[in-house]
mmCIF file of the C-alpha atoms, coordinates in Angstrom:
data_MODEL
# 
_entry.id   MODEL 
# 
loop_
_atom_site.group_PDB 
_atom_site.id 
_atom_site.type_symbol 
_atom_site.label_atom_id 
_atom_site.label_alt_id 
_atom_site.label_comp_id 
_atom_site.label_asym_id 
_atom_site.label_entity_id 
_atom_site.label_seq_id 
_atom_site.pdbx_PDB_ins_code 
_atom_site.Cartn_x 
_atom_site.Cartn_y 
_atom_site.Cartn_z 
_atom_site.occupancy 
_atom_site.B_iso_or_equiv 
_atom_site.pdbx_formal_charge 
_atom_site.auth_seq_id 
_atom_site.auth_comp_id 
_atom_site.auth_asym_id 
_atom_site.auth_atom_id 
_atom_site.pdbx_PDB_model_num 
ATOM 1   C CA . MET A 1 1   ? 49.306 -173.276 204.860 1.00 0.00 ? 1   MET A CA 1 
ATOM 2   C CA . GLY A 1 2   ? 45.975 -174.003 203.210 1.00 0.00 ? 2   GLY A CA 1 
ATOM 3   C CA . VAL A 1 3   ? 45.029 -172.955 199.700 1.00 0.00 ? 3   VAL A CA 1 
ATOM 4   C CA . VAL A 1 4   ? 42.991 -169.775 199.698 1.00 0.00 ? 4   VAL A CA 1 
ATOM 5   C CA . THR A 1 5   ? 40.095 -169.873 197.247 1.00 0.00 ? 5   THR A CA 1 
ATOM 6   C CA . PRO A 1 6   ? 39.564 -166.410 195.744 1.00 0.00 ? 6   PRO A CA 1 
ATOM 7   C CA . PRO A 1 7   ? 36.035 -164.978 195.827 1.00 0.00 ? 7   PRO A CA 1 
ATOM 8   C CA . ASN A 1 8   ? 33.973 -165.219 192.637 1.00 0.00 ? 8   ASN A CA 1 
ATOM 9   C CA . ASN A 1 9   ? 34.350 -161.512 191.999 1.00 0.00 ? 9   ASN A CA 1 
ATOM 10  C CA . ALA A 1 10  ? 38.146 -161.708 192.087 1.00 0.00 ? 10  ALA A CA 1 
ATOM 11  C CA . PHE A 1 11  ? 38.146 -162.241 188.347 1.00 0.00 ? 11  PHE A CA 1 
ATOM 12  C CA . PRO A 1 12  ? 35.807 -160.057 186.255 1.00 0.00 ? 12  PRO A CA 1 
ATOM 13  C CA . GLY A 1 13  ? 35.188 -162.839 183.761 1.00 0.00 ? 13  GLY A CA 1 
ATOM 14  C CA . ASN A 1 14  ? 33.847 -165.140 186.480 1.00 0.00 ? 14  ASN A CA 1 
ATOM 15  C CA . ALA A 1 15  ? 31.460 -162.491 187.783 1.00 0.00 ? 15  ALA A CA 1 
ATOM 16  C CA . LYS A 1 16  ? 29.911 -161.914 184.374 1.00 0.00 ? 16  LYS A CA 1 
ATOM 17  C CA . SER A 1 17  ? 29.485 -165.523 183.340 1.00 0.00 ? 17  SER A CA 1 
ATOM 18  C CA . PRO A 1 18  ? 26.294 -166.360 185.320 1.00 0.00 ? 18  PRO A CA 1 
ATOM 19  C CA . LYS A 1 19  ? 24.695 -163.113 184.113 1.00 0.00 ? 19  LYS A CA 1 
ATOM 20  C CA . GLN A 1 20  ? 25.600 -163.903 180.506 1.00 0.00 ? 20  GLN A CA 1 
ATOM 21  C CA . ASP A 1 21  ? 24.220 -167.406 180.905 1.00 0.00 ? 21  ASP A CA 1 
ATOM 22  C CA . ARG A 1 22  ? 20.945 -166.023 182.240 1.00 0.00 ? 22  ARG A CA 1 
ATOM 23  C CA . SER A 1 23  ? 20.785 -163.548 179.380 1.00 0.00 ? 23  SER A CA 1 
ATOM 24  C CA . ARG A 1 24  ? 21.289 -166.292 176.801 1.00 0.00 ? 24  ARG A CA 1 
ATOM 25  C CA . ALA A 1 25  ? 18.676 -168.462 178.493 1.00 0.00 ? 25  ALA A CA 1 
ATOM 26  C CA . THR A 1 26  ? 16.172 -165.585 178.527 1.00 0.00 ? 26  THR A CA 1 
ATOM 27  C CA . ARG A 1 27  ? 16.811 -164.864 174.863 1.00 0.00 ? 27  ARG A CA 1 
ATOM 28  C CA . GLN A 1 28  ? 16.304 -168.514 173.934 1.00 0.00 ? 28  GLN A CA 1 
ATOM 29  C CA . ARG A 1 29  ? 13.043 -168.717 175.926 1.00 0.00 ? 29  ARG A CA 1 
ATOM 30  C CA . LEU A 1 30  ? 11.766 -165.627 174.127 1.00 0.00 ? 30  LEU A CA 1 
ATOM 31  C CA . LEU A 1 31  ? 12.647 -167.028 170.703 1.00 0.00 ? 31  LEU A CA 1 
ATOM 32  C CA . GLU A 1 32  ? 10.987 -170.372 171.403 1.00 0.00 ? 32  GLU A CA 1 
ATOM 33  C CA . ALA A 1 33  ? 7.919  -168.670 172.875 1.00 0.00 ? 33  ALA A CA 1 
ATOM 34  C CA . ALA A 1 34  ? 7.643  -166.390 169.844 1.00 0.00 ? 34  ALA A CA 1 
ATOM 35  C CA . VAL A 1 35  ? 7.611  -169.347 167.459 1.00 0.00 ? 35  VAL A CA 1 
ATOM 36  C CA . ALA A 1 36  ? 5.016  -171.156 169.578 1.00 0.00 ? 36  ALA A CA 1 
ATOM 37  C CA . CYS A 1 37  ? 2.816  -168.044 169.706 1.00 0.00 ? 37  CYS A CA 1 
ATOM 38  C CA . LEU A 1 38  ? 3.031  -167.453 165.955 1.00 0.00 ? 38  LEU A CA 1 
ATOM 39  C CA . ALA A 1 39  ? 2.102  -171.068 165.267 1.00 0.00 ? 39  ALA A CA 1 
ATOM 40  C CA . ALA A 1 40  ? -0.800 -171.018 167.749 1.00 0.00 ? 40  ALA A CA 1 
ATOM 41  C CA . HIS A 1 41  ? -2.182 -167.471 167.478 1.00 0.00 ? 41  HIS A CA 1 
ATOM 42  C CA . GLY A 1 42  ? -0.919 -166.028 164.194 1.00 0.00 ? 42  GLY A CA 1 
ATOM 43  C CA . TRP A 1 43  ? 0.673  -162.632 163.686 1.00 0.00 ? 43  TRP A CA 1 
ATOM 44  C CA . VAL A 1 44  ? -2.252 -160.566 164.997 1.00 0.00 ? 44  VAL A CA 1 
ATOM 45  C CA . GLY A 1 45  ? -2.475 -162.501 168.267 1.00 0.00 ? 45  GLY A CA 1 
ATOM 46  C CA . SER A 1 46  ? 1.271  -162.653 168.884 1.00 0.00 ? 46  SER A CA 1 
ATOM 47  C CA . THR A 1 47  ? 2.234  -159.454 170.635 1.00 0.00 ? 47  THR A CA 1 
ATOM 48  C CA . VAL A 1 48  ? 5.461  -158.871 172.530 1.00 0.00 ? 48  VAL A CA 1 
ATOM 49  C CA . SER A 1 49  ? 3.474  -158.966 175.790 1.00 0.00 ? 49  SER A CA 1 
ATOM 50  C CA . VAL A 1 50  ? 1.950  -162.353 174.932 1.00 0.00 ? 50  VAL A CA 1 
ATOM 51  C CA . VAL A 1 51  ? 5.353  -163.781 174.072 1.00 0.00 ? 51  VAL A CA 1 
ATOM 52  C CA . ALA A 1 52  ? 6.954  -162.361 177.218 1.00 0.00 ? 52  ALA A CA 1 
ATOM 53  C CA . GLU A 1 53  ? 4.232  -163.879 179.385 1.00 0.00 ? 53  GLU A CA 1 
ATOM 54  C CA . ARG A 1 54  ? 4.633  -167.270 177.702 1.00 0.00 ? 54  ARG A CA 1 
ATOM 55  C CA . ALA A 1 55  ? 8.403  -167.093 178.168 1.00 0.00 ? 55  ALA A CA 1 
ATOM 56  C CA . GLY A 1 56  ? 8.010  -166.132 181.834 1.00 0.00 ? 56  GLY A CA 1 
ATOM 57  C CA . VAL A 1 57  ? 9.841  -162.800 181.527 1.00 0.00 ? 57  VAL A CA 1 
ATOM 58  C CA . SER A 1 58  ? 8.827  -159.151 181.767 1.00 0.00 ? 58  SER A CA 1 
ATOM 59  C CA . ARG A 1 59  ? 7.942  -157.090 178.722 1.00 0.00 ? 59  ARG A CA 1 
ATOM 60  C CA . GLY A 1 60  ? 10.917 -154.870 179.524 1.00 0.00 ? 60  GLY A CA 1 
ATOM 61  C CA . ALA A 1 61  ? 13.261 -157.868 179.433 1.00 0.00 ? 61  ALA A CA 1 
ATOM 62  C CA . ALA A 1 62  ? 11.796 -158.899 176.091 1.00 0.00 ? 62  ALA A CA 1 
ATOM 63  C CA . GLN A 1 63  ? 12.352 -155.432 174.637 1.00 0.00 ? 63  GLN A CA 1 
ATOM 64  C CA . HIS A 1 64  ? 15.888 -155.367 176.004 1.00 0.00 ? 64  HIS A CA 1 
ATOM 65  C CA . HIS A 1 65  ? 16.707 -158.372 173.811 1.00 0.00 ? 65  HIS A CA 1 
ATOM 66  C CA . PHE A 1 66  ? 14.436 -157.447 170.903 1.00 0.00 ? 66  PHE A CA 1 
ATOM 67  C CA . PRO A 1 67  ? 13.658 -153.717 170.627 1.00 0.00 ? 67  PRO A CA 1 
ATOM 68  C CA . THR A 1 68  ? 10.876 -154.197 168.054 1.00 0.00 ? 68  THR A CA 1 
ATOM 69  C CA . ARG A 1 69  ? 8.208  -156.779 167.356 1.00 0.00 ? 69  ARG A CA 1 
ATOM 70  C CA . GLU A 1 70  ? 9.762  -157.421 163.948 1.00 0.00 ? 70  GLU A CA 1 
ATOM 71  C CA . ASP A 1 71  ? 13.147 -158.098 165.573 1.00 0.00 ? 71  ASP A CA 1 
ATOM 72  C CA . LEU A 1 72  ? 11.558 -160.671 167.875 1.00 0.00 ? 72  LEU A CA 1 
ATOM 73  C CA . PHE A 1 73  ? 9.632  -162.672 165.308 1.00 0.00 ? 73  PHE A CA 1 
ATOM 74  C CA . THR A 1 74  ? 12.150 -162.690 162.470 1.00 0.00 ? 74  THR A CA 1 
ATOM 75  C CA . GLY A 1 75  ? 14.779 -163.611 165.060 1.00 0.00 ? 75  GLY A CA 1 
ATOM 76  C CA . ALA A 1 76  ? 12.577 -166.426 166.327 1.00 0.00 ? 76  ALA A CA 1 
ATOM 77  C CA . VAL A 1 77  ? 12.031 -168.026 162.937 1.00 0.00 ? 77  VAL A CA 1 
ATOM 78  C CA . GLU A 1 78  ? 15.715 -167.607 162.088 1.00 0.00 ? 78  GLU A CA 1 
ATOM 79  C CA . TYR A 1 79  ? 16.744 -169.247 165.366 1.00 0.00 ? 79  TYR A CA 1 
ATOM 80  C CA . VAL A 1 80  ? 14.566 -172.293 164.864 1.00 0.00 ? 80  VAL A CA 1 
ATOM 81  C CA . ALA A 1 81  ? 15.548 -172.494 161.188 1.00 0.00 ? 81  ALA A CA 1 
ATOM 82  C CA . GLU A 1 82  ? 19.180 -172.706 162.297 1.00 0.00 ? 82  GLU A CA 1 
ATOM 83  C CA . GLU A 1 83  ? 18.263 -175.414 164.796 1.00 0.00 ? 83  GLU A CA 1 
ATOM 84  C CA . ARG A 1 84  ? 16.429 -177.260 162.036 1.00 0.00 ? 84  ARG A CA 1 
ATOM 85  C CA . SER A 1 85  ? 19.438 -177.021 159.715 1.00 0.00 ? 85  SER A CA 1 
ATOM 86  C CA . ALA A 1 86  ? 21.700 -178.337 162.467 1.00 0.00 ? 86  ALA A CA 1 
ATOM 87  C CA . ALA A 1 87  ? 19.346 -181.290 162.996 1.00 0.00 ? 87  ALA A CA 1 
ATOM 88  C CA . LEU A 1 88  ? 19.355 -182.010 159.261 1.00 0.00 ? 88  LEU A CA 1 
ATOM 89  C CA . ARG A 1 89  ? 23.144 -181.876 159.089 1.00 0.00 ? 89  ARG A CA 1 
ATOM 90  C CA . ALA A 1 90  ? 23.299 -184.319 162.004 1.00 0.00 ? 90  ALA A CA 1 
ATOM 91  C CA . LEU A 1 91  ? 21.112 -186.916 160.289 1.00 0.00 ? 91  LEU A CA 1 
ATOM 92  C CA . PRO A 1 92  ? 22.944 -190.211 159.821 1.00 0.00 ? 92  PRO A CA 1 
ATOM 93  C CA . VAL A 1 93  ? 23.601 -191.329 156.277 1.00 0.00 ? 93  VAL A CA 1 
ATOM 94  C CA . GLN A 1 94  ? 20.535 -193.284 155.214 1.00 0.00 ? 94  GLN A CA 1 
ATOM 95  C CA . GLY A 1 95  ? 18.461 -194.190 152.186 1.00 0.00 ? 95  GLY A CA 1 
ATOM 96  C CA . ARG A 1 96  ? 16.886 -191.532 150.003 1.00 0.00 ? 96  ARG A CA 1 
ATOM 97  C CA . ALA A 1 97  ? 13.373 -192.518 151.084 1.00 0.00 ? 97  ALA A CA 1 
ATOM 98  C CA . GLU A 1 98  ? 14.247 -191.620 154.682 1.00 0.00 ? 98  GLU A CA 1 
ATOM 99  C CA . VAL A 1 99  ? 15.857 -188.367 153.559 1.00 0.00 ? 99  VAL A CA 1 
ATOM 100 C CA . VAL A 1 100 ? 12.781 -187.386 151.543 1.00 0.00 ? 100 VAL A CA 1 
ATOM 101 C CA . ALA A 1 101 ? 10.552 -188.109 154.560 1.00 0.00 ? 101 ALA A CA 1 
ATOM 102 C CA . ALA A 1 102 ? 12.831 -186.064 156.844 1.00 0.00 ? 102 ALA A CA 1 
ATOM 103 C CA . LEU A 1 103 ? 12.766 -183.117 154.449 1.00 0.00 ? 103 LEU A CA 1 
ATOM 104 C CA . VAL A 1 104 ? 8.968  -183.231 154.246 1.00 0.00 ? 104 VAL A CA 1 
ATOM 105 C CA . ASP A 1 105 ? 8.779  -183.290 158.051 1.00 0.00 ? 105 ASP A CA 1 
ATOM 106 C CA . LEU A 1 106 ? 10.443 -179.857 158.061 1.00 0.00 ? 106 LEU A CA 1 
ATOM 107 C CA . TYR A 1 107 ? 7.313  -178.365 156.551 1.00 0.00 ? 107 TYR A CA 1 
ATOM 108 C CA . THR A 1 108 ? 4.675  -179.981 158.739 1.00 0.00 ? 108 THR A CA 1 
ATOM 109 C CA . GLY A 1 109 ? 5.635  -178.798 162.219 1.00 0.00 ? 109 GLY A CA 1 
ATOM 110 C CA . PRO A 1 110 ? 5.317  -175.645 164.341 1.00 0.00 ? 110 PRO A CA 1 
ATOM 111 C CA . LEU A 1 111 ? 8.217  -173.890 162.599 1.00 0.00 ? 111 LEU A CA 1 
ATOM 112 C CA . PHE A 1 112 ? 6.482  -174.022 159.231 1.00 0.00 ? 112 PHE A CA 1 
ATOM 113 C CA . ARG A 1 113 ? 3.233  -172.753 160.750 1.00 0.00 ? 113 ARG A CA 1 
ATOM 114 C CA . ALA A 1 114 ? 5.130  -169.882 162.371 1.00 0.00 ? 114 ALA A CA 1 
ATOM 115 C CA . ALA A 1 115 ? 6.963  -169.068 159.138 1.00 0.00 ? 115 ALA A CA 1 
ATOM 116 C CA . LEU A 1 116 ? 3.664  -169.145 157.239 1.00 0.00 ? 116 LEU A CA 1 
ATOM 117 C CA . GLN A 1 117 ? 2.211  -166.559 159.624 1.00 0.00 ? 117 GLN A CA 1 
ATOM 118 C CA . LEU A 1 118 ? 5.273  -164.385 159.029 1.00 0.00 ? 118 LEU A CA 1 
ATOM 119 C CA . TRP A 1 119 ? 4.832  -164.664 155.247 1.00 0.00 ? 119 TRP A CA 1 
ATOM 120 C CA . VAL A 1 120 ? 1.209  -163.557 155.483 1.00 0.00 ? 120 VAL A CA 1 
ATOM 121 C CA . ALA A 1 121 ? 2.132  -160.660 157.762 1.00 0.00 ? 121 ALA A CA 1 
ATOM 122 C CA . ALA A 1 122 ? 5.003  -159.631 155.479 1.00 0.00 ? 122 ALA A CA 1 
ATOM 123 C CA . SER A 1 123 ? 2.639  -159.413 152.516 1.00 0.00 ? 123 SER A CA 1 
ATOM 124 C CA . ASN A 1 124 ? 0.769  -156.620 154.361 1.00 0.00 ? 124 ASN A CA 1 
ATOM 125 C CA . GLU A 1 125 ? 3.523  -155.063 156.481 1.00 0.00 ? 125 GLU A CA 1 
ATOM 126 C CA . PRO A 1 126 ? 6.044  -153.052 154.385 1.00 0.00 ? 126 PRO A CA 1 
ATOM 127 C CA . GLN A 1 127 ? 8.558  -152.820 157.264 1.00 0.00 ? 127 GLN A CA 1 
ATOM 128 C CA . LEU A 1 128 ? 8.530  -156.601 157.687 1.00 0.00 ? 128 LEU A CA 1 
ATOM 129 C CA . ARG A 1 129 ? 8.614  -157.715 154.046 1.00 0.00 ? 129 ARG A CA 1 
ATOM 130 C CA . PRO A 1 130 ? 12.322 -157.148 153.213 1.00 0.00 ? 130 PRO A CA 1 
ATOM 131 C CA . ARG A 1 131 ? 13.454 -158.872 156.405 1.00 0.00 ? 131 ARG A CA 1 
ATOM 132 C CA . VAL A 1 132 ? 11.275 -161.930 155.841 1.00 0.00 ? 132 VAL A CA 1 
ATOM 133 C CA . THR A 1 133 ? 12.182 -162.094 152.149 1.00 0.00 ? 133 THR A CA 1 
ATOM 134 C CA . GLU A 1 134 ? 15.907 -162.063 152.939 1.00 0.00 ? 134 GLU A CA 1 
ATOM 135 C CA . LEU A 1 135 ? 15.480 -164.589 155.744 1.00 0.00 ? 135 LEU A CA 1 
ATOM 136 C CA . GLU A 1 136 ? 13.479 -167.030 153.618 1.00 0.00 ? 136 GLU A CA 1 
ATOM 137 C CA . ALA A 1 137 ? 15.957 -166.762 150.748 1.00 0.00 ? 137 ALA A CA 1 
ATOM 138 C CA . ARG A 1 138 ? 18.826 -167.600 153.108 1.00 0.00 ? 138 ARG A CA 1 
ATOM 139 C CA . VAL A 1 139 ? 16.955 -170.467 154.762 1.00 0.00 ? 139 VAL A CA 1 
ATOM 140 C CA . GLY A 1 140 ? 15.932 -171.793 151.341 1.00 0.00 ? 140 GLY A CA 1 
ATOM 141 C CA . ARG A 1 141 ? 19.520 -171.806 150.059 1.00 0.00 ? 141 ARG A CA 1 
ATOM 142 C CA . GLU A 1 142 ? 20.768 -173.584 153.176 1.00 0.00 ? 142 GLU A CA 1 
ATOM 143 C CA . THR A 1 143 ? 17.996 -176.197 153.072 1.00 0.00 ? 143 THR A CA 1 
ATOM 144 C CA . HIS A 1 144 ? 18.687 -176.853 149.381 1.00 0.00 ? 144 HIS A CA 1 
ATOM 145 C CA . ARG A 1 145 ? 22.419 -177.249 150.027 1.00 0.00 ? 145 ARG A CA 1 
ATOM 146 C CA . ILE A 1 146 ? 21.819 -179.695 152.882 1.00 0.00 ? 146 ILE A CA 1 
ATOM 147 C CA . ALA A 1 147 ? 19.281 -181.647 150.815 1.00 0.00 ? 147 ALA A CA 1 
ATOM 148 C CA . VAL A 1 148 ? 21.783 -182.031 147.975 1.00 0.00 ? 148 VAL A CA 1 
ATOM 149 C CA . GLY A 1 149 ? 24.328 -183.503 150.377 1.00 0.00 ? 149 GLY A CA 1 
ATOM 150 C CA . LEU A 1 150 ? 21.886 -185.848 152.095 1.00 0.00 ? 150 LEU A CA 1 
ATOM 151 C CA . LEU A 1 151 ? 20.524 -187.132 148.794 1.00 0.00 ? 151 LEU A CA 1 
ATOM 152 C CA . GLY A 1 152 ? 23.969 -187.555 147.251 1.00 0.00 ? 152 GLY A CA 1 
ATOM 153 C CA . ALA A 1 153 ? 22.792 -185.475 144.297 1.00 0.00 ? 153 ALA A CA 1 
ATOM 154 C CA . ASP A 1 154 ? 25.212 -184.460 141.531 1.00 0.00 ? 154 ASP A CA 1 
ATOM 155 C CA . GLU A 1 155 ? 24.047 -181.021 140.458 1.00 0.00 ? 155 GLU A CA 1 
ATOM 156 C CA . THR A 1 156 ? 26.458 -180.953 137.537 1.00 0.00 ? 156 THR A CA 1 
ATOM 157 C CA . ARG A 1 157 ? 24.021 -183.288 135.778 1.00 0.00 ? 157 ARG A CA 1 
ATOM 158 C CA . PRO A 1 158 ? 21.178 -181.633 133.860 1.00 0.00 ? 158 PRO A CA 1 
ATOM 159 C CA . GLY A 1 159 ? 17.905 -181.578 135.748 1.00 0.00 ? 159 GLY A CA 1 
ATOM 160 C CA . VAL A 1 160 ? 19.281 -182.651 139.126 1.00 0.00 ? 160 VAL A CA 1 
ATOM 161 C CA . ARG A 1 161 ? 19.130 -179.200 140.707 1.00 0.00 ? 161 ARG A CA 1 
ATOM 162 C CA . GLU A 1 162 ? 15.539 -178.805 139.537 1.00 0.00 ? 162 GLU A CA 1 
ATOM 163 C CA . THR A 1 163 ? 14.666 -182.249 140.927 1.00 0.00 ? 163 THR A CA 1 
ATOM 164 C CA . VAL A 1 164 ? 15.927 -181.308 144.386 1.00 0.00 ? 164 VAL A CA 1 
ATOM 165 C CA . GLN A 1 165 ? 14.175 -177.938 144.283 1.00 0.00 ? 165 GLN A CA 1 
ATOM 166 C CA . GLY A 1 166 ? 10.980 -179.604 143.081 1.00 0.00 ? 166 GLY A CA 1 
ATOM 167 C CA . LEU A 1 167 ? 11.159 -181.945 146.073 1.00 0.00 ? 167 LEU A CA 1 
ATOM 168 C CA . LEU A 1 168 ? 11.439 -179.001 148.475 1.00 0.00 ? 168 LEU A CA 1 
ATOM 169 C CA . ASP A 1 169 ? 8.592  -177.165 146.738 1.00 0.00 ? 169 ASP A CA 1 
ATOM 170 C CA . MET A 1 170 ? 6.457  -180.311 146.988 1.00 0.00 ? 170 MET A CA 1 
ATOM 171 C CA . ALA A 1 171 ? 7.290  -180.590 150.693 1.00 0.00 ? 171 ALA A CA 1 
ATOM 172 C CA . ARG A 1 172 ? 6.193  -176.988 151.226 1.00 0.00 ? 172 ARG A CA 1 
ATOM 173 C CA . GLY A 1 173 ? 2.921  -177.732 149.445 1.00 0.00 ? 173 GLY A CA 1 
ATOM 174 C CA . LEU A 1 174 ? 2.303  -180.725 151.696 1.00 0.00 ? 174 LEU A CA 1 
ATOM 175 C CA . GLY A 1 175 ? 2.949  -178.479 154.671 1.00 0.00 ? 175 GLY A CA 1 
ATOM 176 C CA . LEU A 1 176 ? 0.274  -176.074 153.450 1.00 0.00 ? 176 LEU A CA 1 
ATOM 177 C CA . ALA A 1 177 ? -2.183 -178.934 152.982 1.00 0.00 ? 177 ALA A CA 1 
ATOM 178 C CA . ASN A 1 178 ? -1.582 -179.956 156.584 1.00 0.00 ? 178 ASN A CA 1 
ATOM 179 C CA . VAL A 1 179 ? -2.352 -176.528 158.086 1.00 0.00 ? 179 VAL A CA 1 
ATOM 180 C CA . LEU A 1 180 ? -6.128 -176.878 158.199 1.00 0.00 ? 180 LEU A CA 1 
ATOM 181 C CA . THR A 1 181 ? -6.549 -180.648 158.512 1.00 0.00 ? 181 THR A CA 1 
ATOM 182 C CA . ASP A 1 182 ? -4.434 -183.639 159.512 1.00 0.00 ? 182 ASP A CA 1 
ATOM 183 C CA . ASP A 1 183 ? -3.080 -184.821 156.174 1.00 0.00 ? 183 ASP A CA 1 
ATOM 184 C CA . THR A 1 184 ? -0.847 -187.577 157.557 1.00 0.00 ? 184 THR A CA 1 
ATOM 185 C CA . VAL A 1 185 ? -2.318 -190.589 155.727 1.00 0.00 ? 185 VAL A CA 1 
ATOM 186 C CA . ARG A 1 186 ? -2.374 -188.999 152.283 1.00 0.00 ? 186 ARG A CA 1 
ATOM 187 C CA . ARG A 1 187 ? 1.023  -187.406 152.852 1.00 0.00 ? 187 ARG A CA 1 
ATOM 188 C CA . ARG A 1 188 ? 2.654  -190.770 153.544 1.00 0.00 ? 188 ARG A CA 1 
ATOM 189 C CA . ARG A 1 189 ? 1.510  -192.106 150.166 1.00 0.00 ? 189 ARG A CA 1 
ATOM 190 C CA . VAL A 1 190 ? 2.665  -188.992 148.351 1.00 0.00 ? 190 VAL A CA 1 
ATOM 191 C CA . VAL A 1 191 ? 6.045  -189.033 150.102 1.00 0.00 ? 191 VAL A CA 1 
ATOM 192 C CA . ALA A 1 192 ? 6.592  -192.704 149.235 1.00 0.00 ? 192 ALA A CA 1 
ATOM 193 C CA . GLN A 1 193 ? 5.857  -191.998 145.562 1.00 0.00 ? 193 GLN A CA 1 
ATOM 194 C CA . TRP A 1 194 ? 8.100  -188.937 145.505 1.00 0.00 ? 194 TRP A CA 1 
ATOM 195 C CA . ALA A 1 195 ? 10.921 -190.896 147.116 1.00 0.00 ? 195 ALA A CA 1 
ATOM 196 C CA . GLU A 1 196 ? 10.799 -193.392 144.231 1.00 0.00 ? 196 GLU A CA 1 
ATOM 197 C CA . LEU A 1 197 ? 10.723 -190.600 141.636 1.00 0.00 ? 197 LEU A CA 1 
ATOM 198 C CA . VAL A 1 198 ? 13.624 -188.752 143.247 1.00 0.00 ? 198 VAL A CA 1 
ATOM 199 C CA . ASP A 1 199 ? 15.688 -191.938 143.541 1.00 0.00 ? 199 ASP A CA 1 
ATOM 200 C CA . ARG A 1 200 ? 15.217 -192.718 139.836 1.00 0.00 ? 200 ARG A CA 1 
ATOM 201 C CA . ALA A 1 201 ? 15.932 -189.129 138.773 1.00 0.00 ? 201 ALA A CA 1 
ATOM 202 C CA . LEU A 1 202 ? 19.145 -188.898 140.792 1.00 0.00 ? 202 LEU A CA 1 
ATOM 203 C CA . ASP A 1 203 ? 20.424 -192.275 139.652 1.00 0.00 ? 203 ASP A CA 1 
# 
């Protein structure tokens, strides 16, 4: 007698899995589209409808996953920040110069531009400010912790914590300088100098 293969709906878990996968995929598309829209169009030009169209989903589907505009955009920056942290944690052990360059790169891409638009919006939108403030504090702590590990920094030594934080603040400043014009050439020289300073300070 042959083996009878049960239909897909024989087990409730099997029936739900494709739907859950589609839901996760839709959510991810919305988050990535929201970051891209913030970076390209700013807060004013990034409506839920614009993001939904870019993601290839209906406005209703977007609001099913993110009931408010604030939910969508803080969720988007948080999602990509988590992806960024995962990429940092996955970096192979390398010299401090490479680590400094990698940290600076965090602040010169689309995520930083999107986050910058959120900061500006939060300064004028009372309902957004506490959410962005909490998010940035959490992202900042995580980035600092990862940077300490990658740099092999001993924060029990006086001045080391401030050196790492100064590096991250400098990287953010370079990201701001790159918003209006391509600052690549100057940034390379600055990063090389900072890498030497950080290496000496941590040794």
